[in-house]
Amino acid sequence: MVDPEMHNETSALEVLAAVHDPEIPVLNIVEMGILRNVRMDGDRLIVTITPTYSGCPAMETIEADIKTCLRKAGWSNFDVETVIAPPWTTDWITDEACRKLLEYGIAPPERGSLDKSGLTASPKTVRCPQCKSENTRLLSQFGSTACKALYKCNQCLEPFDYFKCI
Amino acid sequence: MKQQEVLFQYLLRLGDTNLILGHRLSELCGHGPVLEEDIALTNIALDLIGQSRILLSYAAKAEGQGRTEDDLAYLRDVGQFRNLLLAEVPNGDFAVTICRLFLYSAYTCELLTLLCDSKDEYLAGYAAKALKEATYHLRHSTNWMVRLGDGTAESHHRLQTALNRLWMYIPELFDGDAIDVQLQETGIAPDPNVLKEKWNTRVNAVLAEATLNRPPDQWMGKGGRDGIHTEHLGFILAELQYLQRAYPGNQW
């Protein structure tokens, strides 16, 4: 039986904030914008998630982790559904999450929605998360995961990941 | 044909092309010319296979016979695949690999832009998502087209040779048939002629910048969208489907 005092959207959200992105463990799925919605359908909890990239291999792990965390918190009647629209955007990554990314050593996405440099190939400034220098260069648009590009700092010579805008 | 059957066939064409090209690019995992390029090509492969999963899942739903994305990917034989022939051409040298990726990404970017206005809500949602990814694929391959085409005599020669070789597979991209007509009339898919015009504009501009000559339109290799393939597809499927054929129903 579901106890409405214990099992509601708010309590579910608290549980889900403990689910982390396996490839960027410093962020949880709420901060990443992967968790789109949590709602009660009668006694049933419906959790809606969306992939960052179509081929994101972390989605299956995330879904399994959501189920494990909910079960641990006493939930038994729930569904996890995946939607693809509206499309995930880096704008959904919270400011707090951007700060955590920077501390973790990943340059956070530049604000301003779709990366226009993706269309115009105009260079942009990405700050080195190590030494904070703006003297950096793009090594490859494709980095260690689908959502990151590979940069190198010309100042401290360290390579680093940049969370690219989509 | 009934509308659902037409939609099923159309989704197979889109999904199969991405699946086969994704598989082709994944062959380069660990074999890229430099580490960054190896990672780039396999990242693109991952995007294409992910997009294919969305399309084939939706195709299975449209078919309504209880099949899944896995049934469609792993348990159909050559004659039931509906991919464009362009996707199954072997990778060849790096010029062929990158030139094919450019020609195809220019096509998907235009196609997905038009599909964002599809009356099929799910397909429109898919297009909006996939377009963000395809934009990166196009940018990456365009950079290489210009760098190699306008590079050394050797790189220019190789890229022009690759372009000439792949050109026979281009007309199939815009060769509208009854399926396209029916979906165009219902506002689900775009007019192939509009698509062709947009593709031409984009590709001509890049070819000019890359100092490459646009090959003349000659004999056309087509049939992939009707299940008539080159000899290469069977070899791809032998590898792609091996596990499910050897151990039916096996799960990862």
GROMACS .gro file of C-alpha atoms in nm:
model
  418
    1MET     CA    1   0.000   0.000   0.000
    2VAL     CA    2   0.111   0.351  -0.074
    3ASP     CA    3   0.122   0.593   0.213
    4PRO     CA    4   0.056   0.943   0.070
    5GLU     CA    5   0.248   1.095   0.361
    6MET     CA    6   0.558   0.902   0.267
    7HIS     CA    7   0.515   0.847  -0.105
    8ASN     CA    8   0.447   1.158  -0.309
    9GLU     CA    9   0.617   1.362  -0.583
   10THR     CA   10   0.831   1.555  -0.334
   11SER     CA   11   0.963   1.249  -0.158
   12ALA     CA   12   1.027   1.077  -0.492
   13LEU     CA   13   1.224   1.376  -0.613
   14GLU     CA   14   1.445   1.358  -0.304
   15VAL     CA   15   1.516   0.994  -0.378
   16LEU     CA   16   1.591   1.063  -0.744
   17ALA     CA   17   1.837   1.340  -0.657
   18ALA     CA   18   2.064   1.059  -0.535
   19VAL     CA   19   2.087   0.908  -0.885
   20HIS     CA   20   2.403   1.022  -1.060
   21ASP     CA   21   2.514   1.027  -1.419
   22PRO     CA   22   2.758   0.732  -1.435
   23GLU     CA   23   2.983   0.918  -1.680
   24ILE     CA   24   2.982   1.247  -1.487
   25PRO     CA   25   2.946   1.123  -1.129
   26VAL     CA   26   2.968   1.474  -0.985
   27LEU     CA   27   2.618   1.554  -1.114
   28ASN     CA   28   2.284   1.397  -1.040
   29ILE     CA   29   2.009   1.347  -1.298
   30VAL     CA   30   1.813   1.649  -1.174
   31GLU     CA   31   2.111   1.883  -1.218
   32MET     CA   32   2.183   1.732  -1.560
   33GLY     CA   33   1.828   1.794  -1.678
   34ILE     CA   34   1.789   1.424  -1.760
   35LEU     CA   35   1.497   1.391  -1.516
   36ARG     CA   36   1.207   1.568  -1.689
   37ASN     CA   37   0.907   1.495  -1.473
   38VAL     CA   38   0.780   1.312  -1.166
   39ARG     CA   39   0.409   1.265  -1.119
   40MET     CA   40   0.157   1.042  -0.944
   41ASP     CA   41  -0.094   0.862  -1.163
   42GLY     CA   42  -0.331   0.740  -0.891
   43ASP     CA   43  -0.111   0.517  -0.676
   44ARG     CA   44   0.150   0.485  -0.946
   45LEU     CA   45   0.460   0.700  -0.970
   46ILE     CA   46   0.561   0.795  -1.324
   47VAL     CA   47   0.922   0.906  -1.369
   48THR     CA   48   1.006   1.066  -1.705
   49ILE     CA   49   1.364   1.089  -1.828
   50THR     CA   50   1.526   1.201  -2.154
   51PRO     CA   51   1.863   1.109  -2.309
   52THR     CA   52   2.127   1.380  -2.358
   53TYR     CA   53   2.234   1.231  -2.692
   54SER     CA   54   2.037   0.972  -2.891
   55GLY     CA   55   2.311   0.715  -2.843
   56CYS     CA   56   2.395   0.795  -2.481
   57PRO     CA   57   2.503   0.458  -2.341
   58ALA     CA   58   2.440   0.573  -1.983
   59MET     CA   59   2.060   0.569  -2.019
   60GLU     CA   60   2.017   0.203  -1.932
   61THR     CA   61   2.233   0.236  -1.621
   62ILE     CA   62   2.044   0.550  -1.518
   63GLU     CA   63   1.710   0.375  -1.556
   64ALA     CA   64   1.834   0.076  -1.352
   65ASP     CA   65   1.973   0.309  -1.084
   66ILE     CA   66   1.642   0.496  -1.062
   67LYS     CA   67   1.457   0.170  -1.003
   68THR     CA   68   1.708   0.054  -0.743
   69CYS     CA   69   1.693   0.383  -0.551
   70LEU     CA   70   1.312   0.390  -0.556
   71ARG     CA   71   1.287   0.031  -0.434
   72LYS     CA   72   1.531   0.103  -0.155
   73ALA     CA   73   1.312   0.395  -0.049
   74GLY     CA   74   1.009   0.167  -0.029
   75TRP     CA   75   0.851   0.239  -0.366
   76SER     CA   76   0.705  -0.060  -0.549
   77ASN     CA   77   0.446   0.089  -0.782
   78PHE     CA   78   0.631   0.298  -1.040
   79ASP     CA   79   0.722   0.328  -1.406
   80VAL     CA   80   1.018   0.490  -1.577
   81GLU     CA   81   0.943   0.626  -1.921
   82THR     CA   82   1.180   0.781  -2.173
   83VAL     CA   83   1.084   1.073  -2.397
   84ILE     CA   84   1.286   1.236  -2.678
   85ALA     CA   85   1.092   1.561  -2.712
   86PRO     CA   86   1.152   1.837  -2.634
   87PRO     CA   87   1.517   1.762  -2.713
   88TRP     CA   88   1.762   1.781  -2.427
   89THR     CA   89   1.972   2.096  -2.423
   90THR     CA   90   2.276   2.203  -2.222
   91ASP     CA   91   2.064   2.501  -2.108
   92TRP     CA   92   1.889   2.259  -1.871
   93ILE     CA   93   2.211   2.206  -1.676
   94THR     CA   94   2.167   2.419  -1.365
   95ASP     CA   95   2.408   2.698  -1.263
   96GLU     CA   96   2.497   2.502  -0.952
   97ALA     CA   97   2.577   2.204  -1.174
   98CYS     CA   98   2.800   2.420  -1.397
   99ARG     CA   99   2.996   2.523  -1.090
  100LYS     CA  100   3.035   2.158  -0.987
  101LEU     CA  101   3.151   2.066  -1.337
  102LEU     CA  102   3.419   2.334  -1.326
  103GLU     CA  103   3.541   2.211  -0.986
  104TYR     CA  104   3.546   1.857  -1.122
  105GLY     CA  105   3.773   1.968  -1.407
  106ILE     CA  106   3.521   1.983  -1.691
  107ALA     CA  107   3.468   2.322  -1.857
  108PRO     CA  108   3.091   2.387  -1.837
  109PRO     CA  109   2.887   2.468  -2.150
  110GLU     CA  110   2.876   2.827  -2.267
  111ARG     CA  111   2.536   2.975  -2.204
  112GLY     CA  112   2.309   3.063  -2.494
  113SER     CA  113   2.134   2.749  -2.617
  114LEU     CA  114   2.236   2.588  -2.943
  115ASP     CA  115   2.601   2.627  -3.013
  116LYS     CA  116   2.608   2.860  -3.308
  117SER     CA  117   2.972   2.780  -3.360
  118GLY     CA  118   2.846   2.436  -3.458
  119LEU     CA  119   2.693   2.604  -3.761
  120THR     CA  120   2.929   2.889  -3.834
  121ALA     CA  121   3.256   2.735  -3.715
  122SER     CA  122   3.344   3.063  -3.545
  123PRO     CA  123   3.596   3.018  -3.267
  124LYS     CA  124   3.487   3.083  -2.910
  125THR     CA  125   3.657   3.121  -2.579
  126VAL     CA  126   3.659   2.827  -2.341
  127ARG     CA  127   3.829   2.881  -2.009
  128CYS     CA  128   4.071   2.620  -1.876
  129PRO     CA  129   3.917   2.458  -1.565
  130GLN     CA  130   4.267   2.409  -1.419
  131CYS     CA  131   4.446   2.744  -1.446
  132LYS     CA  132   4.145   2.954  -1.566
  133SER     CA  133   4.339   3.081  -1.867
  134GLU     CA  134   4.137   3.180  -2.173
  135ASN     CA  135   4.429   3.085  -2.396
  136THR     CA  136   4.296   2.742  -2.496
  137ARG     CA  137   4.242   2.557  -2.822
  138LEU     CA  138   4.007   2.295  -2.954
  139LEU     CA  139   4.172   1.959  -3.019
  140SER     CA  140   3.858   1.775  -3.128
  141GLN     CA  141   3.484   1.838  -3.133
  142PHE     CA  142   3.444   1.482  -3.009
  143GLY     CA  143   3.579   1.391  -2.667
  144SER     CA  144   3.566   1.116  -2.408
  145THR     CA  145   3.186   1.098  -2.420
  146ALA     CA  146   2.926   1.210  -2.676
  147CYS     CA  147   2.852   1.527  -2.479
  148LYS     CA  148   3.208   1.657  -2.454
  149ALA     CA  149   3.473   1.813  -2.677
  150LEU     CA  150   3.846   1.790  -2.616
  151TYR     CA  151   4.044   2.109  -2.550
  152LYS     CA  152   4.397   2.189  -2.451
  153CYS     CA  153   4.520   2.481  -2.246
  154ASN     CA  154   4.806   2.671  -2.411
  155GLN     CA  155   4.900   2.821  -2.075
  156CYS     CA  156   4.930   2.521  -1.841
  157LEU     CA  157   4.941   2.268  -2.130
  158GLU     CA  158   4.678   2.044  -1.966
  159PRO     CA  159   4.418   1.884  -2.192
  160PHE     CA  160   4.062   1.908  -2.062
  161ASP     CA  161   3.702   1.819  -2.143
  162TYR     CA  162   3.454   2.086  -2.247
  163PHE     CA  163   3.082   2.016  -2.214
  164LYS     CA  164   2.967   2.114  -2.561
  165CYS     CA  165   2.646   2.304  -2.624
  166ILE     CA  166   2.353   2.142  -2.794
  167MET     CA  167  -0.065   0.077  -4.920
  168LYS     CA  168  -0.213   0.162  -4.584
  169GLN     CA  169  -0.073   0.468  -4.410
  170GLN     CA  170   0.084   0.265  -4.125
  171GLU     CA  171   0.256   0.033  -4.372
  172VAL     CA  172   0.392   0.330  -4.566
  173LEU     CA  173   0.519   0.491  -4.246
  174PHE     CA  174   0.680   0.160  -4.145
  175GLN     CA  175   0.869   0.141  -4.476
  176TYR     CA  176   0.979   0.503  -4.452
  177LEU     CA  177   1.107   0.459  -4.096
  178LEU     CA  178   1.298   0.146  -4.203
  179ARG     CA  179   1.470   0.347  -4.476
  180LEU     CA  180   1.581   0.611  -4.227
  181GLY     CA  181   1.664   0.372  -3.945
  182ASP     CA  182   1.845   0.112  -4.158
  183THR     CA  183   2.065   0.373  -4.327
  184ASN     CA  184   2.176   0.506  -3.989
  185LEU     CA  185   2.229   0.156  -3.853
  186ILE     CA  186   2.445   0.046  -4.146
  187LEU     CA  187   2.650   0.365  -4.163
  188GLY     CA  188   2.688   0.356  -3.784
  189HIS     CA  189   2.820   0.002  -3.814
  190ARG     CA  190   3.057   0.100  -4.096
  191LEU     CA  191   3.203   0.382  -3.887
  192SER     CA  192   3.233   0.157  -3.582
  193GLU     CA  193   3.466  -0.064  -3.787
  194LEU     CA  194   3.719   0.217  -3.747
  195CYS     CA  195   3.721   0.186  -3.368
  196GLY     CA  196   4.089   0.148  -3.282
  197HIS     CA  197   4.190   0.206  -3.646
  198GLY     CA  198   4.144   0.582  -3.688
  199PRO     CA  199   4.435   0.771  -3.845
  200VAL     CA  200   4.496   0.961  -3.518
  201LEU     CA  201   4.344   0.913  -3.174
  202GLU     CA  202   4.120   1.223  -3.191
  203GLU     CA  203   3.979   1.114  -3.526
  204ASP     CA  204   3.926   0.760  -3.402
  205ILE     CA  205   3.721   0.901  -3.114
  206ALA     CA  206   3.533   1.140  -3.343
  207LEU     CA  207   3.430   0.874  -3.594
  208THR     CA  208   3.318   0.632  -3.325
  209ASN     CA  209   3.129   0.909  -3.142
  210ILE     CA  210   2.945   0.976  -3.467
  211ALA     CA  211   2.883   0.601  -3.505
  212LEU     CA  212   2.730   0.604  -3.156
  213ASP     CA  213   2.500   0.893  -3.248
  214LEU     CA  214   2.388   0.717  -3.566
  215ILE     CA  215   2.319   0.389  -3.390
  216GLY     CA  216   2.131   0.572  -3.113
  217GLN     CA  217   1.920   0.752  -3.372
  218SER     CA  218   1.862   0.422  -3.547
  219ARG     CA  219   1.732   0.268  -3.223
  220ILE     CA  220   1.474   0.547  -3.191
  221LEU     CA  221   1.367   0.504  -3.554
  222LEU     CA  222   1.352   0.123  -3.553
  223SER     CA  223   1.160   0.118  -3.224
  224TYR     CA  224   0.910   0.355  -3.378
  225ALA     CA  225   0.903   0.147  -3.698
  226ALA     CA  226   0.823  -0.165  -3.496
  227LYS     CA  227   0.540   0.023  -3.325
  228ALA     CA  228   0.404   0.146  -3.660
  229GLU     CA  229   0.415  -0.208  -3.797
  230GLY     CA  230   0.211  -0.331  -3.503
  231GLN     CA  231   0.319  -0.697  -3.532
  232GLY     CA  232   0.482  -0.715  -3.191
  233ARG     CA  233   0.837  -0.693  -3.325
  234THR     CA  234   1.103  -0.490  -3.141
  235GLU     CA  235   1.399  -0.275  -3.252
  236ASP     CA  236   1.621  -0.578  -3.189
  237ASP     CA  237   1.408  -0.805  -3.407
  238LEU     CA  238   1.438  -0.553  -3.688
  239ALA     CA  239   1.812  -0.500  -3.648
  240TYR     CA  240   1.923  -0.855  -3.586
  241LEU     CA  241   1.671  -1.087  -3.748
  242ARG     CA  242   1.608  -0.947  -4.095
  243ASP     CA  243   1.807  -1.066  -4.392
  244VAL     CA  244   1.969  -0.859  -4.668
  245GLY     CA  245   1.658  -0.837  -4.887
  246GLN     CA  246   1.454  -0.689  -4.602
  247PHE     CA  247   1.694  -0.403  -4.531
  248ARG     CA  248   1.591  -0.065  -4.671
  249ASN     CA  249   1.907   0.142  -4.629
  250LEU     CA  250   2.055   0.371  -4.893
  251LEU     CA  251   2.338   0.204  -5.086
  252LEU     CA  252   2.565   0.495  -4.993
  253ALA     CA  253   2.576   0.364  -4.635
  254GLU     CA  254   2.705   0.018  -4.722
  255VAL     CA  255   3.000   0.121  -4.940
  256PRO     CA  256   3.320   0.003  -4.764
  257ASN     CA  257   3.517   0.268  -4.573
  258GLY     CA  258   3.805   0.262  -4.821
  259ASP     CA  259   4.076   0.514  -4.743
  260PHE     CA  260   4.016   0.811  -4.513
  261ALA     CA  261   3.906   1.022  -4.811
  262VAL     CA  262   3.618   0.784  -4.890
  263THR     CA  263   3.520   0.759  -4.521
  264ILE     CA  264   3.508   1.134  -4.470
  265CYS     CA  265   3.358   1.218  -4.811
  266ARG     CA  266   3.070   0.972  -4.755
  267LEU     CA  267   3.013   1.114  -4.408
  268PHE     CA  268   3.001   1.467  -4.552
  269LEU     CA  269   2.762   1.379  -4.836
  270TYR     CA  270   2.534   1.194  -4.595
  271SER     CA  271   2.549   1.451  -4.312
  272ALA     CA  272   2.461   1.730  -4.556
  273TYR     CA  273   2.161   1.519  -4.654
  274THR     CA  274   2.049   1.442  -4.298
  275CYS     CA  275   2.088   1.803  -4.183
  276GLU     CA  276   1.853   1.921  -4.459
  277LEU     CA  277   1.617   1.626  -4.415
  278LEU     CA  278   1.594   1.665  -4.038
  279THR     CA  279   1.538   2.040  -4.068
  280LEU     CA  280   1.238   1.970  -4.292
  281LEU     CA  281   1.118   1.682  -4.074
  282CYS     CA  282   1.098   1.917  -3.774
  283ASP     CA  283   0.773   2.037  -3.935
  284SER     CA  284   0.638   1.685  -3.992
  285LYS     CA  285   0.272   1.629  -3.906
  286ASP     CA  286   0.390   1.311  -3.734
  287GLU     CA  287   0.458   1.451  -3.388
  288TYR     CA  288   0.699   1.178  -3.280
  289LEU     CA  289   0.901   1.201  -3.601
  290ALA     CA  290   0.918   1.581  -3.563
  291GLY     CA  291   1.044   1.538  -3.205
  292TYR     CA  292   1.304   1.291  -3.323
  293ALA     CA  293   1.417   1.528  -3.598
  294ALA     CA  294   1.467   1.817  -3.355
  295LYS     CA  295   1.687   1.598  -3.139
  296ALA     CA  296   1.886   1.427  -3.416
  297LEU     CA  297   1.948   1.757  -3.595
  298LYS     CA  298   2.160   1.882  -3.305
  299GLU     CA  299   2.382   1.575  -3.342
  300ALA     CA  300   2.390   1.581  -3.724
  301THR     CA  301   2.503   1.945  -3.715
  302TYR     CA  302   2.823   1.836  -3.540
  303HIS     CA  303   2.874   1.553  -3.791
  304LEU     CA  304   2.838   1.795  -4.080
  305ARG     CA  305   3.073   2.046  -3.930
  306HIS     CA  306   3.337   1.783  -3.861
  307SER     CA  307   3.322   1.631  -4.210
  308THR     CA  308   3.306   1.974  -4.378
  309ASN     CA  309   3.627   2.079  -4.203
  310TRP     CA  310   3.800   1.771  -4.339
  311MET     CA  311   3.660   1.820  -4.690
  312VAL     CA  312   3.811   2.169  -4.708
  313ARG     CA  313   4.136   2.069  -4.538
  314LEU     CA  314   4.197   1.769  -4.765
  315GLY     CA  315   4.047   1.908  -5.086
  316ASP     CA  316   4.239   2.235  -5.056
  317GLY     CA  317   4.542   2.059  -4.910
  318THR     CA  318   4.830   1.885  -5.082
  319ALA     CA  319   4.823   1.749  -5.436
  320GLU     CA  320   4.795   1.398  -5.290
  321SER     CA  321   4.509   1.476  -5.049
  322HIS     CA  322   4.322   1.667  -5.321
  323HIS     CA  323   4.364   1.379  -5.566
  324ARG     CA  324   4.245   1.123  -5.312
  325LEU     CA  325   3.940   1.324  -5.213
  326GLN     CA  326   3.841   1.396  -5.573
  327THR     CA  327   3.875   1.024  -5.651
  328ALA     CA  328   3.657   0.940  -5.349
  329LEU     CA  329   3.395   1.195  -5.453
  330ASN     CA  330   3.386   1.059  -5.810
  331ARG     CA  331   3.347   0.707  -5.678
  332LEU     CA  332   3.064   0.788  -5.436
  333TRP     CA  333   2.870   1.012  -5.675
  334MET     CA  334   2.679   0.725  -5.838
  335TYR     CA  335   2.502   0.662  -5.506
  336ILE     CA  336   2.379   1.021  -5.464
  337PRO     CA  337   2.070   1.024  -5.691
  338GLU     CA  338   1.912   0.750  -5.476
  339LEU     CA  339   1.894   1.001  -5.189
  340PHE     CA  340   1.638   1.205  -5.382
  341ASP     CA  341   1.474   0.936  -5.594
  342GLY     CA  342   1.116   0.979  -5.473
  343ASP     CA  343   0.875   0.689  -5.513
  344ALA     CA  344   0.515   0.606  -5.413
  345ILE     CA  345   0.611   0.598  -5.045
  346ASP     CA  346   0.756   0.950  -5.057
  347VAL     CA  347   0.456   1.079  -5.250
  348GLN     CA  348   0.205   0.937  -5.006
  349LEU     CA  349   0.391   1.071  -4.701
  350GLN     CA  350   0.443   1.406  -4.866
  351GLU     CA  351   0.070   1.435  -4.935
  352THR     CA  352  -0.008   1.371  -4.570
  353GLY     CA  353   0.254   1.622  -4.453
  354ILE     CA  354   0.470   1.360  -4.281
  355ALA     CA  355   0.778   1.364  -4.503
  356PRO     CA  356   0.927   1.638  -4.722
  357ASP     CA  357   0.932   1.663  -5.100
  358PRO     CA  358   1.254   1.493  -5.226
  359ASN     CA  359   1.294   1.770  -5.486
  360VAL     CA  360   1.301   2.040  -5.220
  361LEU     CA  361   1.550   1.831  -5.026
  362LYS     CA  362   1.768   1.791  -5.336
  363GLU     CA  363   1.774   2.163  -5.402
  364LYS     CA  364   1.884   2.243  -5.046
  365TRP     CA  365   2.144   1.967  -5.052
  366ASN     CA  366   2.285   2.093  -5.382
  367THR     CA  367   2.325   2.445  -5.249
  368ARG     CA  368   2.508   2.330  -4.939
  369VAL     CA  369   2.729   2.071  -5.109
  370ASN     CA  370   2.821   2.295  -5.403
  371ALA     CA  371   2.943   2.564  -5.163
  372VAL     CA  372   3.168   2.320  -4.976
  373LEU     CA  373   3.301   2.160  -5.294
  374ALA     CA  374   3.393   2.506  -5.425
  375GLU     CA  375   3.573   2.596  -5.103
  376ALA     CA  376   3.752   2.261  -5.112
  377THR     CA  377   3.854   2.322  -5.477
  378LEU     CA  378   3.685   1.998  -5.578
  379ASN     CA  379   3.497   1.940  -5.903
  380ARG     CA  380   3.137   1.832  -5.881
  381PRO     CA  381   3.121   1.508  -6.081
  382PRO     CA  382   2.868   1.487  -6.366
  383ASP     CA  383   2.543   1.302  -6.291
  384GLN     CA  384   2.577   0.971  -6.467
  385TRP     CA  385   2.470   0.614  -6.406
  386MET     CA  386   2.280   0.577  -6.082
  387GLY     CA  387   2.326   0.294  -5.836
  388LYS     CA  388   1.996   0.243  -5.658
  389GLY     CA  389   1.773  -0.023  -5.511
  390GLY     CA  390   1.872  -0.019  -5.145
  391ARG     CA  391   1.543   0.137  -5.039
  392ASP     CA  392   1.360  -0.153  -5.209
  393GLY     CA  393   1.582  -0.425  -5.064
  394ILE     CA  394   1.819  -0.467  -5.360
  395HIS     CA  395   2.171  -0.422  -5.224
  396THR     CA  396   2.536  -0.438  -5.317
  397GLU     CA  397   2.734  -0.747  -5.218
  398HIS     CA  398   2.874  -0.553  -4.921
  399LEU     CA  399   2.561  -0.556  -4.705
  400GLY     CA  400   2.568  -0.932  -4.646
  401PHE     CA  401   2.915  -0.908  -4.496
  402ILE     CA  402   2.806  -0.626  -4.266
  403LEU     CA  403   2.506  -0.826  -4.145
  404ALA     CA  404   2.721  -1.137  -4.093
  405GLU     CA  405   2.914  -0.945  -3.830
  406LEU     CA  406   2.628  -0.731  -3.699
  407GLN     CA  407   2.389  -1.023  -3.653
  408TYR     CA  408   2.629  -1.304  -3.569
  409LEU     CA  409   2.549  -1.329  -3.199
  410GLN     CA  410   2.171  -1.334  -3.236
  411ARG     CA  411   2.193  -1.583  -3.523
  412ALA     CA  412   2.428  -1.816  -3.331
  413TYR     CA  413   2.252  -1.780  -2.995
  414PRO     CA  414   1.891  -1.678  -3.068
  415GLY     CA  415   1.734  -1.465  -2.798
  416ASN     CA  416   2.058  -1.422  -2.609
  417GLN     CA  417   2.071  -1.111  -2.392
  418TRP     CA  418   2.364  -0.891  -2.304
   0.00000   0.00000   0.00000
